[in-house]
Coordinates of C-alpha atoms in Angstrom, one line a residue:
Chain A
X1 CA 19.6 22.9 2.4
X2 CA 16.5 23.6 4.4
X3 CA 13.3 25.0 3.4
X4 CA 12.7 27.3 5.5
X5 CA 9.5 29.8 5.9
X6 CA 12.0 32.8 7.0
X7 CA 14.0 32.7 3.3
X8 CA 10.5 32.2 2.4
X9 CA 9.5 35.5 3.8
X10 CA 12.8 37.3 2.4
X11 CA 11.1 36.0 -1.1
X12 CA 8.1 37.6 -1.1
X13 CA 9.2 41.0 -0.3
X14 CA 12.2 40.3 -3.1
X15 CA 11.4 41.0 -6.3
X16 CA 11.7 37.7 -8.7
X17 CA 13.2 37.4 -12.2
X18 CA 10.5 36.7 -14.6
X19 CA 11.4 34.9 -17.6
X20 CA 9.9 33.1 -20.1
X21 CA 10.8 30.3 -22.0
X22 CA 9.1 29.4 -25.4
X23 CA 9.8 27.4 -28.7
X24 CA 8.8 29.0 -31.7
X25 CA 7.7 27.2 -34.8
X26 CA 7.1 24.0 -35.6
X27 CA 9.4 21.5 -34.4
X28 CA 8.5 19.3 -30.9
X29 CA 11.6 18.6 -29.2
X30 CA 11.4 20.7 -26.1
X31 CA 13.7 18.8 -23.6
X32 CA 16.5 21.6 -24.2
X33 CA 13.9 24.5 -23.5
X34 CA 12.8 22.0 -20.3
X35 CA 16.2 22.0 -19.0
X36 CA 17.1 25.6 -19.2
X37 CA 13.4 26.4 -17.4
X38 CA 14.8 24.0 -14.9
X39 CA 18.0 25.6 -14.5
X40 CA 16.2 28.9 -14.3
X41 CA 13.9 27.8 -11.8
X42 CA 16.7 26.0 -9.1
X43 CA 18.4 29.8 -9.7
X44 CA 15.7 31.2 -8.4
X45 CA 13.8 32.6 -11.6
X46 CA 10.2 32.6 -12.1
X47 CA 9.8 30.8 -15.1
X48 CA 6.6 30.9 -17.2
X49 CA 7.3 28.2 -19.6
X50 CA 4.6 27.8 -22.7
X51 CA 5.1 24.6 -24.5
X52 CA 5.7 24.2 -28.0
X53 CA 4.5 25.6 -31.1
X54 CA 3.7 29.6 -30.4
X55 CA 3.6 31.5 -33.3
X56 CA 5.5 35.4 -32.7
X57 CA 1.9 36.6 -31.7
X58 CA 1.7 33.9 -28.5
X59 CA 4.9 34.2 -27.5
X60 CA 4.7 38.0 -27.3
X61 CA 1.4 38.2 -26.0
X62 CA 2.4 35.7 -23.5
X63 CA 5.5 38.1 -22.7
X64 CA 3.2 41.1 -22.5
X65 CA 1.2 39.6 -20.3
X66 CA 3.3 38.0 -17.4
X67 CA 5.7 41.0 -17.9
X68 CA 8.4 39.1 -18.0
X69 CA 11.9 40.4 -17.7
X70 CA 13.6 37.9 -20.1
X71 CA 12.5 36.3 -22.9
X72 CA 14.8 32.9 -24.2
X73 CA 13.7 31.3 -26.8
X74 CA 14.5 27.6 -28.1
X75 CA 14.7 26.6 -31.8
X76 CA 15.9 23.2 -33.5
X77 CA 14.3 23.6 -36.7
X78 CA 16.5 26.0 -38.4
X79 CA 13.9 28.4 -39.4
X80 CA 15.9 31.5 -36.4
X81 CA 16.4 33.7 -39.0
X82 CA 12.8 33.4 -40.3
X83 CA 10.6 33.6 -36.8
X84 CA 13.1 35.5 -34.9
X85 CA 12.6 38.7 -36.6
X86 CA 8.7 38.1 -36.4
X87 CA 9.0 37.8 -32.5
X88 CA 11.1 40.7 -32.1
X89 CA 8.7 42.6 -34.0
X90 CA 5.4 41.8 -32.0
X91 CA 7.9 42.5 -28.9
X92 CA 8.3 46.0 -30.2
X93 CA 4.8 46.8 -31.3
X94 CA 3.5 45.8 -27.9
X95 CA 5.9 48.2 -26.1
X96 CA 7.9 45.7 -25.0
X97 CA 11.5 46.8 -26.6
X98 CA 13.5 47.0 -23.0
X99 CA 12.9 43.0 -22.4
X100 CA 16.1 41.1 -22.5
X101 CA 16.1 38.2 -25.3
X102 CA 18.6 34.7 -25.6
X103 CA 18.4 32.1 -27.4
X104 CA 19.2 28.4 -28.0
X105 CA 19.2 25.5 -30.3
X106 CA 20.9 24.3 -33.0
X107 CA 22.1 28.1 -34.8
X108 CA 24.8 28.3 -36.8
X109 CA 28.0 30.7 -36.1
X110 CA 27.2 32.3 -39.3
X111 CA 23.7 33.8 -37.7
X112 CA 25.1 35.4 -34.8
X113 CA 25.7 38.8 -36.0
X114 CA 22.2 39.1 -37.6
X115 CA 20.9 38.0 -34.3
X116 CA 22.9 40.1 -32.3
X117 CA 21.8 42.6 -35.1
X118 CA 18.0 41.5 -33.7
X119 CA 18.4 42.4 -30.0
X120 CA 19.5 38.9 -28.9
X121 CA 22.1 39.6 -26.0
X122 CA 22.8 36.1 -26.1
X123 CA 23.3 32.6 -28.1
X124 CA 23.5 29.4 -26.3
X125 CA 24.4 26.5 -28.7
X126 CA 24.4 22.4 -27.7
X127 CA 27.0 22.3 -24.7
X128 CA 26.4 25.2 -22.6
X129 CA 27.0 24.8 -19.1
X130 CA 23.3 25.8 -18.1
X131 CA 24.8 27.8 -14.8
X132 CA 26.3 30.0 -17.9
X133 CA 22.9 30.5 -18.4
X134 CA 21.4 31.7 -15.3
X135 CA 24.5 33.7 -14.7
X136 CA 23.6 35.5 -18.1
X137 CA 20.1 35.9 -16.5
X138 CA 21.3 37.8 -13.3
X139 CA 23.7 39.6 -15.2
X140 CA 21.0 41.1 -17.3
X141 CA 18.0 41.4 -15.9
X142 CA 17.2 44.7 -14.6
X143 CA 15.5 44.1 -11.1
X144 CA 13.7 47.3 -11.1
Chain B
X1 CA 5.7 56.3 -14.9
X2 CA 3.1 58.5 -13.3
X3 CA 0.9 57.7 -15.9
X4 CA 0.5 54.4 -15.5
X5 CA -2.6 54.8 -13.4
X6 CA -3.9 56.2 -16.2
X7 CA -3.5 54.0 -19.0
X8 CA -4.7 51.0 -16.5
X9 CA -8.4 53.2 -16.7
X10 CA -7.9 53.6 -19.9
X11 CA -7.8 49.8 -20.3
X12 CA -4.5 49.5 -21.5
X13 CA -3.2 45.5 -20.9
X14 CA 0.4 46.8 -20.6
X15 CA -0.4 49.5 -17.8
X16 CA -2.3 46.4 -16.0
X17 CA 0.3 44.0 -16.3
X18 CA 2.9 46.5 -15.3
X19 CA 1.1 47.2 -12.2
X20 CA 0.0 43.7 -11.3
X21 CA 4.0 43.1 -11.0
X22 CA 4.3 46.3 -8.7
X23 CA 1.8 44.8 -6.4
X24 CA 2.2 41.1 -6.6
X25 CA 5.4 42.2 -4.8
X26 CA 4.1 44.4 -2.3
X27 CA 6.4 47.9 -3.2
X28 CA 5.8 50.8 -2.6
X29 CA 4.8 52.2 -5.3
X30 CA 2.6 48.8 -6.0
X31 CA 0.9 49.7 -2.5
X32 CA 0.1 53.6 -3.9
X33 CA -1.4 52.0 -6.9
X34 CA -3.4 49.7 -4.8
X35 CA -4.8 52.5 -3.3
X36 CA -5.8 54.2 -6.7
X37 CA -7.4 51.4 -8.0
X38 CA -8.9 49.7 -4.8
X39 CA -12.6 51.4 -5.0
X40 CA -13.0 50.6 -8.5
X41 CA -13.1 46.8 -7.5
X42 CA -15.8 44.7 -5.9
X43 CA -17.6 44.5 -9.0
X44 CA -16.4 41.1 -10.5
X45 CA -17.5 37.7 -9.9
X46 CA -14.1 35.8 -8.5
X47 CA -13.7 32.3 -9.4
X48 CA -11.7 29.8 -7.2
X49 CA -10.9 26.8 -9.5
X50 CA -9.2 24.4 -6.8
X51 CA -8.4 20.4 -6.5
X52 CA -5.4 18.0 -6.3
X53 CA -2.6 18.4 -9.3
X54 CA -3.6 16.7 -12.4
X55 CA -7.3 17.2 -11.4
X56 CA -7.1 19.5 -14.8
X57 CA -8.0 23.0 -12.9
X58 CA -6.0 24.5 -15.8
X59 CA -7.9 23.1 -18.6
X60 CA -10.9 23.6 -17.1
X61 CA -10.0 27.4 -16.0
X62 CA -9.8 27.2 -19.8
X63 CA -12.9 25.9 -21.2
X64 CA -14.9 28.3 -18.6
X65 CA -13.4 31.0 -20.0
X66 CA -13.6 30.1 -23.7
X67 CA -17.7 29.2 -22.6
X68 CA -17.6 32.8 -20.7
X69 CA -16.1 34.4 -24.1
X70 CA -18.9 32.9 -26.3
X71 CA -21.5 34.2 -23.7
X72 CA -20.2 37.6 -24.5
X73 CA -18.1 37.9 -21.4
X74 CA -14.3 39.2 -20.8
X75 CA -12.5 37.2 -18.2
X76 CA -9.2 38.0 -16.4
X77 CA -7.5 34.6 -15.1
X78 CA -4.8 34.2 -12.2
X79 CA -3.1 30.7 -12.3
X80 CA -0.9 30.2 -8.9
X81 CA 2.0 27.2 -9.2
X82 CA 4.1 26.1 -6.2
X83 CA 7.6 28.2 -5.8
X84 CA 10.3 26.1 -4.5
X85 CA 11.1 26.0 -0.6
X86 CA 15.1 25.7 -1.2
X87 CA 15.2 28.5 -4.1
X88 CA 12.5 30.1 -4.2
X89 CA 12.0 29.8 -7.8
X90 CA 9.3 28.4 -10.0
X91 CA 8.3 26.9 -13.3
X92 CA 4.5 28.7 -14.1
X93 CA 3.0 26.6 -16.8
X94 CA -0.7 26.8 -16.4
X95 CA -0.3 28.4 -19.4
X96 CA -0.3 25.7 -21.1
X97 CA -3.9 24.5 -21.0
X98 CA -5.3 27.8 -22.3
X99 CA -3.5 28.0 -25.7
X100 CA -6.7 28.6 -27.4
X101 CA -6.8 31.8 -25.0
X102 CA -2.9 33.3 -25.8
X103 CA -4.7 35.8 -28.5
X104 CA -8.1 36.5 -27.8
X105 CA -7.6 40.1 -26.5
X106 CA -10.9 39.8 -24.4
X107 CA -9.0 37.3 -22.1
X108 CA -6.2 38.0 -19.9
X109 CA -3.9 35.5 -17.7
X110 CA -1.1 36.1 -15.5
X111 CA 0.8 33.2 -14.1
X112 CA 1.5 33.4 -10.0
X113 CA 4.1 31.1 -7.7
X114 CA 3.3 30.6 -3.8
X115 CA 6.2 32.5 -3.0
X116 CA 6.0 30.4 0.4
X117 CA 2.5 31.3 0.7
X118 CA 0.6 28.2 2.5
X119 CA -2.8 27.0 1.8
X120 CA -2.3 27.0 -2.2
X121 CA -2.3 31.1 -3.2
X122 CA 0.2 33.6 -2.9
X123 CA 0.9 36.1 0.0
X124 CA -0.2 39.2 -2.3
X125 CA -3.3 37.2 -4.3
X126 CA -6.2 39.6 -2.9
X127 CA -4.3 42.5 -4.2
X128 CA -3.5 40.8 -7.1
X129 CA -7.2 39.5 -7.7
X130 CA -8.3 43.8 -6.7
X131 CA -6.1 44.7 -9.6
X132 CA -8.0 42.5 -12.2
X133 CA -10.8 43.0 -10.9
X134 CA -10.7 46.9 -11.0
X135 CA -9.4 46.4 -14.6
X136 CA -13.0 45.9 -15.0
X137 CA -13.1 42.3 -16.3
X138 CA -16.5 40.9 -14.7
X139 CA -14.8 37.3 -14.0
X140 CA -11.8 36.6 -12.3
X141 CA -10.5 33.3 -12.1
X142 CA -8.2 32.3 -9.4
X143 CA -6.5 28.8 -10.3
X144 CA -4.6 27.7 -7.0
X145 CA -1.5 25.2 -6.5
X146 CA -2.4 21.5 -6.7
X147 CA -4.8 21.3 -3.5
X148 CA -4.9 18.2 -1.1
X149 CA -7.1 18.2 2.0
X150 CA -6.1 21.8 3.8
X151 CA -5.6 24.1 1.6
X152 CA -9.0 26.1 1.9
X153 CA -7.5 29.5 1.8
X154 CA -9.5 29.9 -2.0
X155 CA -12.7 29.9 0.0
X156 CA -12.0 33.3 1.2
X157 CA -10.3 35.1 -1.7
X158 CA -13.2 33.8 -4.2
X159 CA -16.9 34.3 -4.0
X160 CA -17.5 30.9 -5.6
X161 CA -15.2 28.2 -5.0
X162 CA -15.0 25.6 -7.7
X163 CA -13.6 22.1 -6.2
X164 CA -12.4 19.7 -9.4
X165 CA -12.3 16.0 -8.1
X166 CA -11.5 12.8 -10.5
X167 CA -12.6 9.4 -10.7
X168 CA -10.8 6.9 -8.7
X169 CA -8.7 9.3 -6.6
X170 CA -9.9 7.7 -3.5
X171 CA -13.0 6.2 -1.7
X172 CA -15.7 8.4 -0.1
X173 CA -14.1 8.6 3.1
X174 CA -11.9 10.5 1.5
X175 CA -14.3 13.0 0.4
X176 CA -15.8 12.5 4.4
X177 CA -12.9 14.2 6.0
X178 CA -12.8 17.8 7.2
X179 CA -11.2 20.3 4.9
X180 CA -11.1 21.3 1.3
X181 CA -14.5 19.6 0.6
X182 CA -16.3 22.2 3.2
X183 CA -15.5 25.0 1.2
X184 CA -17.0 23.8 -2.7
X185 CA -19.8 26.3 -3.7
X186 CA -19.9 23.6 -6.6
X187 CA -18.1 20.4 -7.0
X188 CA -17.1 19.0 -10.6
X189 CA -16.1 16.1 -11.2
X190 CA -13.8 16.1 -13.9
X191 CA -12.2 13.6 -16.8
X192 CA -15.8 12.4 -16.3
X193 CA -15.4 10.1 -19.4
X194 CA -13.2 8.0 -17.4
X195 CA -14.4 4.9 -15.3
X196 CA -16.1 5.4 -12.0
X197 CA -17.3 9.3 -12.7
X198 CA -20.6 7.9 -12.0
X199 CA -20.0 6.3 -8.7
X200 CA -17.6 9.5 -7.7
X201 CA -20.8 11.8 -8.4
X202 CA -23.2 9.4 -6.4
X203 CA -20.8 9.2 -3.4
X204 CA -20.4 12.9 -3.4
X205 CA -24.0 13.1 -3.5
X206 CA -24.4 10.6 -0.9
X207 CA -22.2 12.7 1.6
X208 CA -23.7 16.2 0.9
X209 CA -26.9 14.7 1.7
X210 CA -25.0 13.5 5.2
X211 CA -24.6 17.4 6.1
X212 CA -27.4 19.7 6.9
X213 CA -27.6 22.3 3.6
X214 CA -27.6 26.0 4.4
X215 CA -30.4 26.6 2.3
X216 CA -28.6 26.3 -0.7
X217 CA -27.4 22.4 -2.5
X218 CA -24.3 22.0 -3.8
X219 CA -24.7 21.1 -7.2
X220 CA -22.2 18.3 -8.4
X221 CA -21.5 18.7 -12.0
X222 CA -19.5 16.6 -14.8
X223 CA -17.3 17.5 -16.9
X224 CA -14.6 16.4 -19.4
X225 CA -12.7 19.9 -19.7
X226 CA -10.9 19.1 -23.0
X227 CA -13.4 18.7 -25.0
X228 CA -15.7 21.4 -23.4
X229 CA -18.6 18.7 -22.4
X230 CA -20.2 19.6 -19.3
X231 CA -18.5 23.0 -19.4
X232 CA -21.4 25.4 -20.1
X233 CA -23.8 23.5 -17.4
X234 CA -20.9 24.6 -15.2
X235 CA -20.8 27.9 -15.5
X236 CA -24.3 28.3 -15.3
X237 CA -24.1 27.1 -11.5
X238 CA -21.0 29.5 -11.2
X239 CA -23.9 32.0 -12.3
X240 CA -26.3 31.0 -10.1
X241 CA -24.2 30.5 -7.2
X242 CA -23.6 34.2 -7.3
X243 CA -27.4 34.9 -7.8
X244 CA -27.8 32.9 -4.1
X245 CA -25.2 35.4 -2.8
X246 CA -26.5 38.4 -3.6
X247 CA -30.4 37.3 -2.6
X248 CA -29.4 35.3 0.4
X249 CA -27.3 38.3 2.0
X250 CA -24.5 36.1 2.0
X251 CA -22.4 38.1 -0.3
X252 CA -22.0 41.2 2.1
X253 CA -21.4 38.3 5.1
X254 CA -18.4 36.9 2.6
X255 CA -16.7 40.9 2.1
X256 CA -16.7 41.6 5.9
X257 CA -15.1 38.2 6.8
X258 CA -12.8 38.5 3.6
X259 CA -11.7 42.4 5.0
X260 CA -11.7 41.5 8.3
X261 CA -8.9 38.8 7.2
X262 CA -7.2 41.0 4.9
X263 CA -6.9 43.2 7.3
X264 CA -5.3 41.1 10.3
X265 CA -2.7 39.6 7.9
X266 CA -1.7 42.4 6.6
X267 CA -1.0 43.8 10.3
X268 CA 0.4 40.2 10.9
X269 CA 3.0 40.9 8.0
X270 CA 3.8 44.8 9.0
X271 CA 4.5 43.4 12.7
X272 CA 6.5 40.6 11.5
X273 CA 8.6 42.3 9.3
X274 CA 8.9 45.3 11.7
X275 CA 10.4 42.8 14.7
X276 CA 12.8 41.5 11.6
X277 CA 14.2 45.0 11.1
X278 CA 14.5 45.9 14.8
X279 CA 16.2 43.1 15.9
X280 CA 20.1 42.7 14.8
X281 CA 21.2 39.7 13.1
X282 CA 23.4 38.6 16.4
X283 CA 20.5 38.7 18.4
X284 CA 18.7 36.3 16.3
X285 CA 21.2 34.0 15.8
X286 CA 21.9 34.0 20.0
X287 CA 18.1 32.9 19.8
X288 CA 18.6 30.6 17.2
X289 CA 21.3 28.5 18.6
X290 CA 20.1 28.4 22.3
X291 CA 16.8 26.6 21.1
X292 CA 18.4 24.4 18.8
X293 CA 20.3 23.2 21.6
X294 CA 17.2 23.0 23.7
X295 CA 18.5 25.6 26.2
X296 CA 14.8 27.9 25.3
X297 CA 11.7 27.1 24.1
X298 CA 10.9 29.0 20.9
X299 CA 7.9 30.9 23.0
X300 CA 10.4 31.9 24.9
X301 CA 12.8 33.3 22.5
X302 CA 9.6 34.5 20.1
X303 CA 9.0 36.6 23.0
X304 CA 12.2 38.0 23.7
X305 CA 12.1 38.8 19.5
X306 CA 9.5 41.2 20.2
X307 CA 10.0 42.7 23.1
X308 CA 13.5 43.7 21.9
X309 CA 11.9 44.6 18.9
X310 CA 10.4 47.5 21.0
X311 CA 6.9 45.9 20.1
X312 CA 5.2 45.6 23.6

């Protein structure tokens, strides 16, 4: 591969997947959320990525903000079921209901369906082949 | 949709950050808009916060706006990371640094990449900075891409230009060479409570006082941006940096250089992407392989580009 300024130019007329990656709550690990901004990014995403501990209000105001196309959020600490519904809520009562939502971490089969429920179009769990990831991005993301 | 004009005026945040998407990529419908909103601009002071990556333009974007917010003031923030050549993708985490910022609803921040834009903005910023600034928010900050030596672009876009250096990044020859340096309104030195902040400021000091001074000195302020020290001397010589403009007749110098540009790179980019329309993709790739093989010089073949393009 070359970087080249006429690809370059194709870009900036193009219009770019916005997504944004945050981890909600308390706990610190963020290499998973790291690696999936990465992934995003070498597919071609724009990738705001907000560090680690955002309450619902941040995250959504950070969504509202750099209206993002995709919001994926990363979890380890087991408390989905408790913050996701929080997020999804803020989303909502800033007008942003048509924004696509995954998300990732440690989350036990038994949640999908009340995730699903949620909004969440997708669940990625320890393992995923992070191209599975981007592909779910393209696949979803309505380029306007 | 229509509306959307209208909820911008009526300051709503989603109308503004729907339409700084439209624009940032140069539609259609984000040109119309444009056009709306353009003569409600020129009234903010814009910001450049520039200087190598690391230099802490982020956190520093930060504490000026947390000092601007005390002072009574809303400010709009645009923070520009690098996009990658290969993919064209990018990780925008300027973010970061202004966590304290996420809720205040008197602050807003939008997170830019290069999109292969040279000299550390992006090819839409001066419609992107018009937007915010027509939003009405009287200070704009424009965070660019981890600046080296060249990238002086900011000087333009911005009425002040903030340059952020750090201790022991170099020796004053370094700070002697053409470039970046030219363009500070005000130069910080930041992480000032690290070792040799003092001989940074005196070598700056020693090499503005090398150049004759347009009437105006460059102040040189310190700063440690995460804890706020230094930060509300700062923006008072942001403040009276614009004072100097508007007495010394500089400002209106600044908007007819800065339309003038606009102006001619716009045209640059219509022409451009007019001769990539008109020219089949055969053509280009005939031109392509005779000057890789050094059979034409790429004058040659540019010019060939445009006049098949039906451009002369």
């Amino acid at each position: 591969m070359t970087a080249s300024s006429e690809t370059s130019t194709q870009g900036e007329a193009g219009q770019k997947i916005r997504v944004l990656i945050a981890k909600p709550g308390l706990d610190g690990h963020d290499r998973g959320a790291k690696i999936v901004a990465r992934a995003l990014r070498d597919g071609g995403c724009e990738v705001i990525y907000t560090g680690i501990r955002q309450t619902p209000q941040m995250i959504a105001e950070a969504a509202l903000q750099e209206d993002v196309d995709v919001v994926g959020l990363s979890i380890l600490s087991g408390a989905h079921l408790e913050l996701f519904p929080r997020i999804v809520e803020e989303l909502t009562s800033r007008g942003l209901d048509d924004v696509i939502l995954f998300c990732g971490g440690i989350i036990p089969e038994e949640d999908t369906e009340a995730l699903e429920a949620m909004g969440f179009s997708a669940i990625f769990r320890p393992g995923t082949n992070t191209q599975e990831i981007v592909s779910f991005v393209y696949d979803n993301a309505h380029s306007e | 949709m229509t509306d959307l004009i209208e909820r911008f005026f009526a300051g709503e945040r989603r109308a503004l950050s729907r339409i700084l998407t439209r624009v940032e990529n140069g539609t259609p419908e984000g040109r119309s808009y444009l056009r709306q909103l353009y003569p409600s601009s020129g009234r903010a002071h814009t910001v450049g916060v520039t200087g190598s990556a690391g230099s802490g333009k982020s956190s520093l974007t930060g504490a000026l706006a947390a000092e601007l917010r005390k002072r009574g003031h809303q400010v709009g923030i645009i923070a520009v990371d690098p996009s990658s050549p290969f993919t064209q993708g990018a990780i925008l985490g300027d973010r970061i640094r202004m966590q304290d910022l996420v809720l205040d609803p008197g602050v807003f921040v939008r997170s830019m990449a290069s999109r292969g834009a040279l000299g550390g903005l992006a090819p839409t910023i001066d419609d992107v900075v018009a937007v915010m600034d027509a939003f009405g928010f009287p200070y704009v900050f424009i965070e660019t891409v981890g600046a080296g030596q060249d990238e002086v672009e900011i000087a333009g876009t911005a009425l002040t230009t903030v340059l952020v250096n750090n201790p022991g990044t170099g020796d004053d020859i370094q700070a002697l060479k053409a470039g970046i340096i030219e363009i500070a309104d005000v130069l910080v030195v930041n992480k000032a409570d690290r070792p040799g902040a003092d001989v940074l400021v005196s070598q700056l000091r020693a090499l503005l006082s090398l150049a004759p001074s347009e009437g105006r000195e460059v102040p040189i302020l310190s700063t440690v941006a995460t804890t706020g020290d230094g930060v509300s001397d700062l923006v008072d010589a942001i403040d009276e940096h614009r004072e100097w403009l508007d007495k010394s007749g500089e400002l209106d110098r600044h908007r007819q250089q800065e339309a003038r540009h606009q102006i001619l790179s716009v045209a640059q980019r219509i022409l451009l992407e007019r001769v990539r329309r008109e020219t089949p993709e055969e053509s280009l790739s005939e031109l392509i392989t005779q000057v890789a093989g050094r059979a034409l010089d790429p004058h040659t073949a540019a010019e060939q580009l445009v006049e098949r393009g039906g451009l002369v």
